[in-house]
Amino acid sequence: MNMRAMRAFLKDDLRLTLDFSLSDQNRGVASPPVQKAMRPGQSQVHLPADPCGAYVGRIDLAQALAGRRSHRVWRDGAVGLEELGFLLWAVQGKRKGAGSGSVFRTVPSAGCRHALESYVVINDCPGLQRGLYRYLPLDHSLVLEMAAEPGFTARLHEAVLMQSFVPRAPVVLVWTTIPYRMEWRYMEAAHRVIALDAGHACQNLYLAVQAVGCGTCAVAAFHQQALDEFLGVDGEDEFALYLAPVGKI
Ligand SMILES: Cc1cc2nc3c(=O)[nH]c(=O)nc-3n(C[C@H](O)[C@H](O)[C@H](O)COP(=O)(O)O)c2cc1C
């Protein structure tokens, strides 16, 4: 692997070489959906309304910043449905806008393209059966992607390279990217900003978990193919990028 090429990925030199008039956006191709559609037969589980109301004033921002740290040990205890709704709203929730236009969220995103999808492994959340869900930010709801079956936890454990604090958590957030959402506007300059966007989501989680007595740990080390297969994504037009277990501390 060429180290110079990898360093170059972090630089913004590409912007000077690309002809953005050739982007799909500028060629008149319709904007891709801002939220991945549900499959036929899937139904939504609506999360409690007003996701942030109950948590206003729960923690002081300066204290949350000072107390931010990674946790890898969980005490017994489920993550409540209202708590989960708050956390998902904090990492990707809708602030304003809808339809086919821009949807502004609790996190910034280059060009407001929001090329992330949030999957949620539920091990212990009263009201939800164990399994793999996906968050629908426009609807503030979850869709069940796969009910837990024998081997569910072992597959996740292997996919995160045996980092056992991950499958032990009552909830695990896994962010994928659908790169075309960003490529549609930024072409080959999309990928660097997708990675930058993911950091915002996880940092919001680090801060928000403190309002619900939970902790988290960013995880970027995993087996790409195994995690993509676990999530049921194709590994090309959508693939895993980042994950974070959440548990009581
Ligand atoms: C991009 C990124 C990737 C990380 N990947 C992992 C990981 O795969 N496994 C892990 O245990 N911790 C991981 N961490 C957590 C770091 O080890 C942790 O942030 C660091 O040790 C500093 O500790 P602190 O978060 O408590 O300040 C990651 C953190 C970041 C920001």
PDB file of C-alpha atoms and ligand atoms in Angstrom:
ATOM      1  CA  MET A   1       0.000   0.000   0.000  1.00  0.00           C
ATOM      2  CA  ASN A   2       1.351   3.395  -0.965  1.00  0.00           C
ATOM      3  CA  MET A   3       1.551   5.610   2.147  1.00  0.00           C
ATOM      4  CA  ARG A   4       1.653   8.786   0.073  1.00  0.00           C
ATOM      5  CA  ALA A   5      -1.568   7.829  -1.683  1.00  0.00           C
ATOM      6  CA  MET A   6      -3.245   7.158   1.639  1.00  0.00           C
ATOM      7  CA  ARG A   7      -2.099  10.534   2.980  1.00  0.00           C
ATOM      8  CA  ALA A   8      -3.362  12.178  -0.194  1.00  0.00           C
ATOM      9  CA  PHE A   9      -6.829  10.816   0.580  1.00  0.00           C
ATOM     10  CA  LEU A  10      -6.921  13.140   3.585  1.00  0.00           C
ATOM     11  CA  LYS A  11      -6.069  16.191   1.507  1.00  0.00           C
ATOM     12  CA  ASP A  12      -8.470  18.325  -0.492  1.00  0.00           C
ATOM     13  CA  ASP A  13      -6.331  18.551  -3.622  1.00  0.00           C
ATOM     14  CA  LEU A  14      -8.866  16.557  -5.640  1.00  0.00           C
ATOM     15  CA  ARG A  15     -11.247  19.498  -5.595  1.00  0.00           C
ATOM     16  CA  LEU A  16      -8.917  21.393  -7.938  1.00  0.00           C
ATOM     17  CA  THR A  17      -8.780  18.584 -10.473  1.00  0.00           C
ATOM     18  CA  LEU A  18     -12.424  17.532 -10.669  1.00  0.00           C
ATOM     19  CA  ASP A  19     -14.867  18.948 -13.181  1.00  0.00           C
ATOM     20  CA  PHE A  20     -17.954  19.271 -11.033  1.00  0.00           C
ATOM     21  CA  SER A  21     -20.043  20.157 -14.084  1.00  0.00           C
ATOM     22  CA  LEU A  22     -19.884  16.406 -14.769  1.00  0.00           C
ATOM     23  CA  SER A  23     -21.411  15.424 -11.424  1.00  0.00           C
ATOM     24  CA  ASP A  24     -24.715  13.586 -11.579  1.00  0.00           C
ATOM     25  CA  GLN A  25     -26.324  16.534  -9.830  1.00  0.00           C
ATOM     26  CA  ASN A  26     -25.126  18.983 -12.461  1.00  0.00           C
ATOM     27  CA  ARG A  27     -26.068  16.602 -15.280  1.00  0.00           C
ATOM     28  CA  GLY A  28     -29.653  16.642 -14.006  1.00  0.00           C
ATOM     29  CA  VAL A  29     -29.815  13.164 -12.469  1.00  0.00           C
ATOM     30  CA  ALA A  30     -32.483  13.056  -9.744  1.00  0.00           C
ATOM     31  CA  SER A  31     -31.218  13.282  -6.193  1.00  0.00           C
ATOM     32  CA  PRO A  32     -30.958   9.884  -4.452  1.00  0.00           C
ATOM     33  CA  PRO A  33     -33.335   9.390  -1.495  1.00  0.00           C
ATOM     34  CA  VAL A  34     -32.126  10.900   1.774  1.00  0.00           C
ATOM     35  CA  GLN A  35     -33.267   7.794   3.645  1.00  0.00           C
ATOM     36  CA  LYS A  36     -32.977   4.211   2.441  1.00  0.00           C
ATOM     37  CA  ALA A  37     -36.416   2.811   1.612  1.00  0.00           C
ATOM     38  CA  MET A  38     -37.939  -0.075   3.533  1.00  0.00           C
ATOM     39  CA  ARG A  39     -38.228  -3.438   1.812  1.00  0.00           C
ATOM     40  CA  PRO A  40     -41.720  -4.672   0.896  1.00  0.00           C
ATOM     41  CA  GLY A  41     -43.360  -6.265   3.927  1.00  0.00           C
ATOM     42  CA  GLN A  42     -41.276  -4.368   6.475  1.00  0.00           C
ATOM     43  CA  SER A  43     -43.095  -2.235   9.011  1.00  0.00           C
ATOM     44  CA  GLN A  44     -42.037   0.608  11.261  1.00  0.00           C
ATOM     45  CA  VAL A  45     -41.787   0.667  15.037  1.00  0.00           C
ATOM     46  CA  HIS A  46     -42.384   4.288  15.994  1.00  0.00           C
ATOM     47  CA  LEU A  47     -40.132   5.650  18.717  1.00  0.00           C
ATOM     48  CA  PRO A  48     -41.606   7.889  21.439  1.00  0.00           C
ATOM     49  CA  ALA A  49     -42.460  11.352  20.066  1.00  0.00           C
ATOM     50  CA  ASP A  50     -40.570  14.495  21.080  1.00  0.00           C
ATOM     51  CA  PRO A  51     -37.242  12.661  21.390  1.00  0.00           C
ATOM     52  CA  CYS A  52     -35.350  15.438  23.104  1.00  0.00           C
ATOM     53  CA  GLY A  53     -38.018  17.021  25.339  1.00  0.00           C
ATOM     54  CA  ALA A  54     -37.504  14.741  28.347  1.00  0.00           C
ATOM     55  CA  TYR A  55     -33.746  15.280  28.254  1.00  0.00           C
ATOM     56  CA  VAL A  56     -33.574  19.070  28.071  1.00  0.00           C
ATOM     57  CA  GLY A  57     -31.461  20.233  30.996  1.00  0.00           C
ATOM     58  CA  ARG A  58     -30.591  16.655  32.034  1.00  0.00           C
ATOM     59  CA  ILE A  59     -26.863  17.298  31.775  1.00  0.00           C
ATOM     60  CA  ASP A  60     -24.725  20.353  31.490  1.00  0.00           C
ATOM     61  CA  LEU A  61     -22.886  20.615  28.166  1.00  0.00           C
ATOM     62  CA  ALA A  62     -19.587  21.665  29.735  1.00  0.00           C
ATOM     63  CA  GLN A  63     -19.793  18.701  32.113  1.00  0.00           C
ATOM     64  CA  ALA A  64     -20.643  16.353  29.253  1.00  0.00           C
ATOM     65  CA  LEU A  65     -17.578  17.546  27.354  1.00  0.00           C
ATOM     66  CA  ALA A  66     -15.375  17.204  30.421  1.00  0.00           C
ATOM     67  CA  GLY A  67     -16.789  13.740  31.176  1.00  0.00           C
ATOM     68  CA  ARG A  68     -16.552  12.331  27.658  1.00  0.00           C
ATOM     69  CA  ARG A  69     -14.557   9.131  27.588  1.00  0.00           C
ATOM     70  CA  SER A  70     -14.761   5.671  26.098  1.00  0.00           C
ATOM     71  CA  HIS A  71     -16.435   2.899  28.095  1.00  0.00           C
ATOM     72  CA  ARG A  72     -16.041  -0.807  27.467  1.00  0.00           C
ATOM     73  CA  VAL A  73     -17.590  -2.259  30.638  1.00  0.00           C
ATOM     74  CA  TRP A  74     -21.364  -2.256  31.127  1.00  0.00           C
ATOM     75  CA  ARG A  75     -23.328  -2.680  34.297  1.00  0.00           C
ATOM     76  CA  ASP A  76     -26.481  -4.800  34.090  1.00  0.00           C
ATOM     77  CA  GLY A  77     -29.419  -2.927  32.684  1.00  0.00           C
ATOM     78  CA  ALA A  78     -31.376  -2.406  29.520  1.00  0.00           C
ATOM     79  CA  VAL A  79     -31.504   0.742  27.436  1.00  0.00           C
ATOM     80  CA  GLY A  80     -35.086   2.055  27.536  1.00  0.00           C
ATOM     81  CA  LEU A  81     -37.015   2.747  24.364  1.00  0.00           C
ATOM     82  CA  GLU A  82     -37.286   6.455  25.139  1.00  0.00           C
ATOM     83  CA  GLU A  83     -33.551   6.572  25.866  1.00  0.00           C
ATOM     84  CA  LEU A  84     -32.826   4.799  22.595  1.00  0.00           C
ATOM     85  CA  GLY A  85     -35.041   7.263  20.718  1.00  0.00           C
ATOM     86  CA  PHE A  86     -33.127  10.156  22.250  1.00  0.00           C
ATOM     87  CA  LEU A  87     -29.754   8.651  21.301  1.00  0.00           C
ATOM     88  CA  LEU A  88     -30.804   7.970  17.709  1.00  0.00           C
ATOM     89  CA  TRP A  89     -32.220  11.474  17.386  1.00  0.00           C
ATOM     90  CA  ALA A  90     -28.933  12.841  18.777  1.00  0.00           C
ATOM     91  CA  VAL A  91     -26.822  11.004  16.187  1.00  0.00           C
ATOM     92  CA  GLN A  92     -28.957  11.376  13.036  1.00  0.00           C
ATOM     93  CA  GLY A  93     -32.339  12.870  13.972  1.00  0.00           C
ATOM     94  CA  LYS A  94     -34.236  15.282  11.798  1.00  0.00           C
ATOM     95  CA  ARG A  95     -34.181  18.949  12.754  1.00  0.00           C
ATOM     96  CA  LYS A  96     -36.085  20.397   9.808  1.00  0.00           C
ATOM     97  CA  GLY A  97     -36.982  19.719   6.199  1.00  0.00           C
ATOM     98  CA  ALA A  98     -38.470  16.690   4.489  1.00  0.00           C
ATOM     99  CA  GLY A  99     -39.745  15.375   1.181  1.00  0.00           C
ATOM    100  CA  SER A 100     -37.190  15.170  -1.589  1.00  0.00           C
ATOM    101  CA  GLY A 101     -35.296  18.302  -0.488  1.00  0.00           C
ATOM    102  CA  SER A 102     -32.550  18.698   2.095  1.00  0.00           C
ATOM    103  CA  VAL A 103     -33.206  17.313   5.544  1.00  0.00           C
ATOM    104  CA  PHE A 104     -31.288  19.110   8.252  1.00  0.00           C
ATOM    105  CA  ARG A 105     -30.293  16.947  11.186  1.00  0.00           C
ATOM    106  CA  THR A 106     -28.719  17.139  14.619  1.00  0.00           C
ATOM    107  CA  VAL A 107     -25.347  16.570  12.943  1.00  0.00           C
ATOM    108  CA  PRO A 108     -23.767  18.570  10.130  1.00  0.00           C
ATOM    109  CA  SER A 109     -22.980  16.917   6.809  1.00  0.00           C
ATOM    110  CA  ALA A 110     -21.023  18.109   3.775  1.00  0.00           C
ATOM    111  CA  GLY A 111     -23.568  19.648   1.419  1.00  0.00           C
ATOM    112  CA  CYS A 112     -26.312  18.290   3.708  1.00  0.00           C
ATOM    113  CA  ARG A 113     -25.983  15.011   1.800  1.00  0.00           C
ATOM    114  CA  HIS A 114     -26.081  12.763   4.916  1.00  0.00           C
ATOM    115  CA  ALA A 115     -24.639   9.618   3.346  1.00  0.00           C
ATOM    116  CA  LEU A 116     -24.917   7.553   6.556  1.00  0.00           C
ATOM    117  CA  GLU A 117     -27.493   4.948   7.588  1.00  0.00           C
ATOM    118  CA  SER A 118     -27.759   3.928  11.255  1.00  0.00           C
ATOM    119  CA  TYR A 119     -28.301   0.263  12.086  1.00  0.00           C
ATOM    120  CA  VAL A 120     -29.100  -0.749  15.646  1.00  0.00           C
ATOM    121  CA  VAL A 121     -28.373  -4.129  17.193  1.00  0.00           C
ATOM    122  CA  ILE A 122     -30.879  -4.609  20.003  1.00  0.00           C
ATOM    123  CA  ASN A 123     -29.873  -7.080  22.699  1.00  0.00           C
ATOM    124  CA  ASP A 124     -31.808  -5.601  25.617  1.00  0.00           C
ATOM    125  CA  CYS A 125     -34.369  -2.852  25.088  1.00  0.00           C
ATOM    126  CA  PRO A 126     -37.804  -3.526  26.612  1.00  0.00           C
ATOM    127  CA  GLY A 127     -40.509  -3.304  23.956  1.00  0.00           C
ATOM    128  CA  LEU A 128     -38.234  -4.434  21.132  1.00  0.00           C
ATOM    129  CA  GLN A 129     -37.489  -8.027  20.202  1.00  0.00           C
ATOM    130  CA  ARG A 130     -33.796  -8.857  19.912  1.00  0.00           C
ATOM    131  CA  GLY A 131     -32.443  -8.307  16.438  1.00  0.00           C
ATOM    132  CA  LEU A 132     -31.020  -5.928  13.904  1.00  0.00           C
ATOM    133  CA  TYR A 133     -32.973  -2.744  13.196  1.00  0.00           C
ATOM    134  CA  ARG A 134     -32.397   0.363  11.085  1.00  0.00           C
ATOM    135  CA  TYR A 135     -33.233   3.905  12.143  1.00  0.00           C
ATOM    136  CA  LEU A 136     -35.445   5.968   9.829  1.00  0.00           C
ATOM    137  CA  PRO A 137     -34.575   9.574  10.755  1.00  0.00           C
ATOM    138  CA  LEU A 138     -37.374  11.149   8.691  1.00  0.00           C
ATOM    139  CA  ASP A 139     -39.995   9.126  10.572  1.00  0.00           C
ATOM    140  CA  HIS A 140     -38.158   8.768  13.897  1.00  0.00           C
ATOM    141  CA  SER A 141     -38.857   5.057  13.765  1.00  0.00           C
ATOM    142  CA  LEU A 142     -37.087   1.738  13.548  1.00  0.00           C
ATOM    143  CA  VAL A 143     -37.502  -0.987  10.975  1.00  0.00           C
ATOM    144  CA  LEU A 144     -36.652  -4.582  11.835  1.00  0.00           C
ATOM    145  CA  GLU A 145     -34.033  -5.873   9.400  1.00  0.00           C
ATOM    146  CA  MET A 146     -33.451  -9.284  11.002  1.00  0.00           C
ATOM    147  CA  ALA A 147     -34.785 -10.926  14.156  1.00  0.00           C
ATOM    148  CA  ALA A 148     -32.048 -12.471  16.307  1.00  0.00           C
ATOM    149  CA  GLU A 149     -31.584 -16.114  15.412  1.00  0.00           C
ATOM    150  CA  PRO A 150     -29.124 -18.691  16.771  1.00  0.00           C
ATOM    151  CA  GLY A 151     -25.599 -17.448  16.056  1.00  0.00           C
ATOM    152  CA  PHE A 152     -26.651 -13.773  15.933  1.00  0.00           C
ATOM    153  CA  THR A 153     -24.347 -12.686  18.773  1.00  0.00           C
ATOM    154  CA  ALA A 154     -21.478 -14.908  17.634  1.00  0.00           C
ATOM    155  CA  ARG A 155     -21.631 -13.426  14.133  1.00  0.00           C
ATOM    156  CA  LEU A 156     -21.461  -9.897  15.521  1.00  0.00           C
ATOM    157  CA  HIS A 157     -18.622 -10.903  17.856  1.00  0.00           C
ATOM    158  CA  GLU A 158     -16.580 -12.281  14.969  1.00  0.00           C
ATOM    159  CA  ALA A 159     -17.402  -9.288  12.770  1.00  0.00           C
ATOM    160  CA  VAL A 160     -15.927  -6.938  15.398  1.00  0.00           C
ATOM    161  CA  LEU A 161     -12.769  -9.035  15.642  1.00  0.00           C
ATOM    162  CA  MET A 162     -13.726 -10.533  19.015  1.00  0.00           C
ATOM    163  CA  GLN A 163     -13.911  -7.183  20.818  1.00  0.00           C
ATOM    164  CA  SER A 164     -16.266  -8.703  23.375  1.00  0.00           C
ATOM    165  CA  PHE A 165     -17.497  -5.441  24.880  1.00  0.00           C
ATOM    166  CA  VAL A 166     -19.416  -4.884  21.633  1.00  0.00           C
ATOM    167  CA  PRO A 167     -21.833  -7.863  21.595  1.00  0.00           C
ATOM    168  CA  ARG A 168     -22.166  -7.654  25.405  1.00  0.00           C
ATOM    169  CA  ALA A 169     -23.788  -4.208  25.127  1.00  0.00           C
ATOM    170  CA  PRO A 170     -27.594  -3.950  25.243  1.00  0.00           C
ATOM    171  CA  VAL A 171     -27.494  -1.743  22.125  1.00  0.00           C
ATOM    172  CA  VAL A 172     -24.927  -1.385  19.336  1.00  0.00           C
ATOM    173  CA  LEU A 173     -25.119   1.364  16.718  1.00  0.00           C
ATOM    174  CA  VAL A 174     -23.506   0.590  13.373  1.00  0.00           C
ATOM    175  CA  TRP A 175     -23.166   3.271  10.740  1.00  0.00           C
ATOM    176  CA  THR A 176     -22.981   2.338   7.078  1.00  0.00           C
ATOM    177  CA  THR A 177     -22.501   4.679   4.197  1.00  0.00           C
ATOM    178  CA  ILE A 178     -24.385   4.837   0.921  1.00  0.00           C
ATOM    179  CA  PRO A 179     -21.595   6.708  -0.903  1.00  0.00           C
ATOM    180  CA  TYR A 180     -23.654   7.647  -3.975  1.00  0.00           C
ATOM    181  CA  ARG A 181     -25.638  10.103  -1.872  1.00  0.00           C
ATOM    182  CA  MET A 182     -22.440  12.138  -1.533  1.00  0.00           C
ATOM    183  CA  GLU A 183     -20.901  11.193  -4.927  1.00  0.00           C
ATOM    184  CA  TRP A 184     -24.009  12.557  -6.690  1.00  0.00           C
ATOM    185  CA  ARG A 185     -22.731  16.035  -5.818  1.00  0.00           C
ATOM    186  CA  TYR A 186     -19.026  15.698  -5.005  1.00  0.00           C
ATOM    187  CA  MET A 187     -17.873  12.869  -7.290  1.00  0.00           C
ATOM    188  CA  GLU A 188     -14.497  11.471  -6.160  1.00  0.00           C
ATOM    189  CA  ALA A 189     -14.264  14.187  -3.489  1.00  0.00           C
ATOM    190  CA  ALA A 190     -17.163  12.516  -1.660  1.00  0.00           C
ATOM    191  CA  HIS A 191     -15.333   9.872   0.304  1.00  0.00           C
ATOM    192  CA  ARG A 192     -13.154  12.076   2.449  1.00  0.00           C
ATOM    193  CA  VAL A 193     -16.147  14.069   3.658  1.00  0.00           C
ATOM    194  CA  ILE A 194     -18.190  10.929   4.340  1.00  0.00           C
ATOM    195  CA  ALA A 195     -15.509   9.875   6.813  1.00  0.00           C
ATOM    196  CA  LEU A 196     -15.546  13.332   8.377  1.00  0.00           C
ATOM    197  CA  ASP A 197     -19.342  13.167   8.694  1.00  0.00           C
ATOM    198  CA  ALA A 198     -19.203   9.874  10.594  1.00  0.00           C
ATOM    199  CA  GLY A 199     -17.111  11.499  13.315  1.00  0.00           C
ATOM    200  CA  HIS A 200     -19.852  14.006  14.045  1.00  0.00           C
ATOM    201  CA  ALA A 201     -22.443  11.290  14.561  1.00  0.00           C
ATOM    202  CA  CYS A 202     -20.263   9.377  16.985  1.00  0.00           C
ATOM    203  CA  GLN A 203     -19.243  12.460  18.931  1.00  0.00           C
ATOM    204  CA  ASN A 204     -22.906  13.385  19.393  1.00  0.00           C
ATOM    205  CA  LEU A 205     -23.412   9.866  20.740  1.00  0.00           C
ATOM    206  CA  TYR A 206     -20.507  10.251  23.193  1.00  0.00           C
ATOM    207  CA  LEU A 207     -22.165  13.388  24.552  1.00  0.00           C
ATOM    208  CA  ALA A 208     -25.777  12.186  24.473  1.00  0.00           C
ATOM    209  CA  VAL A 209     -25.188   8.871  26.277  1.00  0.00           C
ATOM    210  CA  GLN A 210     -24.257  10.822  29.385  1.00  0.00           C
ATOM    211  CA  ALA A 211     -27.844  12.097  29.647  1.00  0.00           C
ATOM    212  CA  VAL A 212     -29.177   8.539  29.938  1.00  0.00           C
ATOM    213  CA  GLY A 213     -26.614   7.005  32.310  1.00  0.00           C
ATOM    214  CA  CYS A 214     -24.863   5.175  29.504  1.00  0.00           C
ATOM    215  CA  GLY A 215     -21.425   5.024  27.981  1.00  0.00           C
ATOM    216  CA  THR A 216     -20.085   4.207  24.539  1.00  0.00           C
ATOM    217  CA  CYS A 217     -16.857   3.493  22.678  1.00  0.00           C
ATOM    218  CA  ALA A 218     -16.123   4.340  19.056  1.00  0.00           C
ATOM    219  CA  VAL A 219     -15.056   1.251  17.104  1.00  0.00           C
ATOM    220  CA  ALA A 220     -13.470   1.437  13.669  1.00  0.00           C
ATOM    221  CA  ALA A 221     -11.698  -1.945  13.743  1.00  0.00           C
ATOM    222  CA  PHE A 222     -13.838  -4.718  12.270  1.00  0.00           C
ATOM    223  CA  HIS A 223     -13.916  -7.374   9.557  1.00  0.00           C
ATOM    224  CA  GLN A 224     -15.432  -5.474   6.652  1.00  0.00           C
ATOM    225  CA  GLN A 225     -16.986  -8.382   4.793  1.00  0.00           C
ATOM    226  CA  ALA A 226     -18.284 -10.111   7.922  1.00  0.00           C
ATOM    227  CA  LEU A 227     -19.906  -6.951   9.233  1.00  0.00           C
ATOM    228  CA  ASP A 228     -21.429  -6.102   5.850  1.00  0.00           C
ATOM    229  CA  GLU A 229     -22.870  -9.609   5.639  1.00  0.00           C
ATOM    230  CA  PHE A 230     -24.212  -9.364   9.194  1.00  0.00           C
ATOM    231  CA  LEU A 231     -25.950  -6.094   8.251  1.00  0.00           C
ATOM    232  CA  GLY A 232     -27.254  -7.520   4.977  1.00  0.00           C
ATOM    233  CA  VAL A 233     -25.642  -4.796   2.844  1.00  0.00           C
ATOM    234  CA  ASP A 234     -23.854  -5.427  -0.443  1.00  0.00           C
ATOM    235  CA  GLY A 235     -20.420  -4.056   0.532  1.00  0.00           C
ATOM    236  CA  GLU A 236     -20.231  -1.891  -2.585  1.00  0.00           C
ATOM    237  CA  ASP A 237     -23.140   0.557  -2.780  1.00  0.00           C
ATOM    238  CA  GLU A 238     -23.544   0.382   0.993  1.00  0.00           C
ATOM    239  CA  PHE A 239     -20.979  -0.763   3.540  1.00  0.00           C
ATOM    240  CA  ALA A 240     -20.125  -0.508   7.242  1.00  0.00           C
ATOM    241  CA  LEU A 241     -18.016   2.458   8.333  1.00  0.00           C
ATOM    242  CA  TYR A 242     -18.091   2.814  12.102  1.00  0.00           C
ATOM    243  CA  LEU A 243     -19.861   1.421  15.153  1.00  0.00           C
ATOM    244  CA  ALA A 244     -20.446   2.137  18.809  1.00  0.00           C
ATOM    245  CA  PRO A 245     -21.860  -0.111  21.559  1.00  0.00           C
ATOM    246  CA  VAL A 246     -24.014   1.560  24.204  1.00  0.00           C
ATOM    247  CA  GLY A 247     -24.566   0.271  27.729  1.00  0.00           C
ATOM    248  CA  LYS A 248     -25.329   1.403  31.253  1.00  0.00           C
ATOM    249  CA  ILE A 249     -22.294   2.501  33.241  1.00  0.00           C
TER     250      ILE A 249
HETATM  251  C1  LIG B   1     -11.935   6.608  14.917  1.00  0.00           C
HETATM  252  C2  LIG B   1     -11.827   5.823  16.198  1.00  0.00           C
HETATM  253  C3  LIG B   1     -11.713   4.449  16.126  1.00  0.00           C
HETATM  254  C4  LIG B   1     -11.645   3.703  17.325  1.00  0.00           C
HETATM  255  N1  LIG B   1     -11.643   2.338  17.244  1.00  0.00           N
HETATM  256  C5  LIG B   1     -11.618   1.618  18.381  1.00  0.00           C
HETATM  257  C6  LIG B   1     -11.690   0.199  18.331  1.00  0.00           C
HETATM  258  O1  LIG B   1     -11.787  -0.402  17.270  1.00  0.00           O
HETATM  259  N2  LIG B   1     -11.663  -0.468  19.503  1.00  0.00           N
HETATM  260  C7  LIG B   1     -11.599   0.161  20.709  1.00  0.00           C
HETATM  261  O2  LIG B   1     -11.591  -0.511  21.736  1.00  0.00           O
HETATM  262  N3  LIG B   1     -11.552   1.515  20.793  1.00  0.00           N
HETATM  263  C8  LIG B   1     -11.564   2.254  19.663  1.00  0.00           C
HETATM  264  N4  LIG B   1     -11.575   3.613  19.726  1.00  0.00           N
HETATM  265  C9  LIG B   1     -11.575   4.296  21.034  1.00  0.00           C
HETATM  266  C10 LIG B   1     -10.192   4.870  21.351  1.00  0.00           C
HETATM  267  O3  LIG B   1      -9.331   3.825  21.722  1.00  0.00           O
HETATM  268  C11 LIG B   1     -10.321   5.906  22.456  1.00  0.00           C
HETATM  269  O4  LIG B   1     -11.078   7.012  21.995  1.00  0.00           O
HETATM  270  C12 LIG B   1      -8.949   6.394  22.923  1.00  0.00           C
HETATM  271  O5  LIG B   1      -8.235   5.369  23.563  1.00  0.00           O
HETATM  272  C13 LIG B   1      -9.026   7.585  23.845  1.00  0.00           C
HETATM  273  O6  LIG B   1      -9.821   7.266  24.971  1.00  0.00           O
HETATM  274  P1  LIG B   1     -11.073   8.174  25.369  1.00  0.00           P
HETATM  275  O7  LIG B   1     -12.104   8.058  24.251  1.00  0.00           O
HETATM  276  O8  LIG B   1     -11.587   7.578  26.657  1.00  0.00           O
HETATM  277  O9  LIG B   1     -10.596   9.571  25.499  1.00  0.00           O
HETATM  278  C14 LIG B   1     -11.647   4.368  18.573  1.00  0.00           C
HETATM  279  C15 LIG B   1     -11.767   5.764  18.605  1.00  0.00           C
HETATM  280  C16 LIG B   1     -11.880   6.476  17.448  1.00  0.00           C
HETATM  281  C17 LIG B   1     -12.094   7.970  17.504  1.00  0.00           C
END
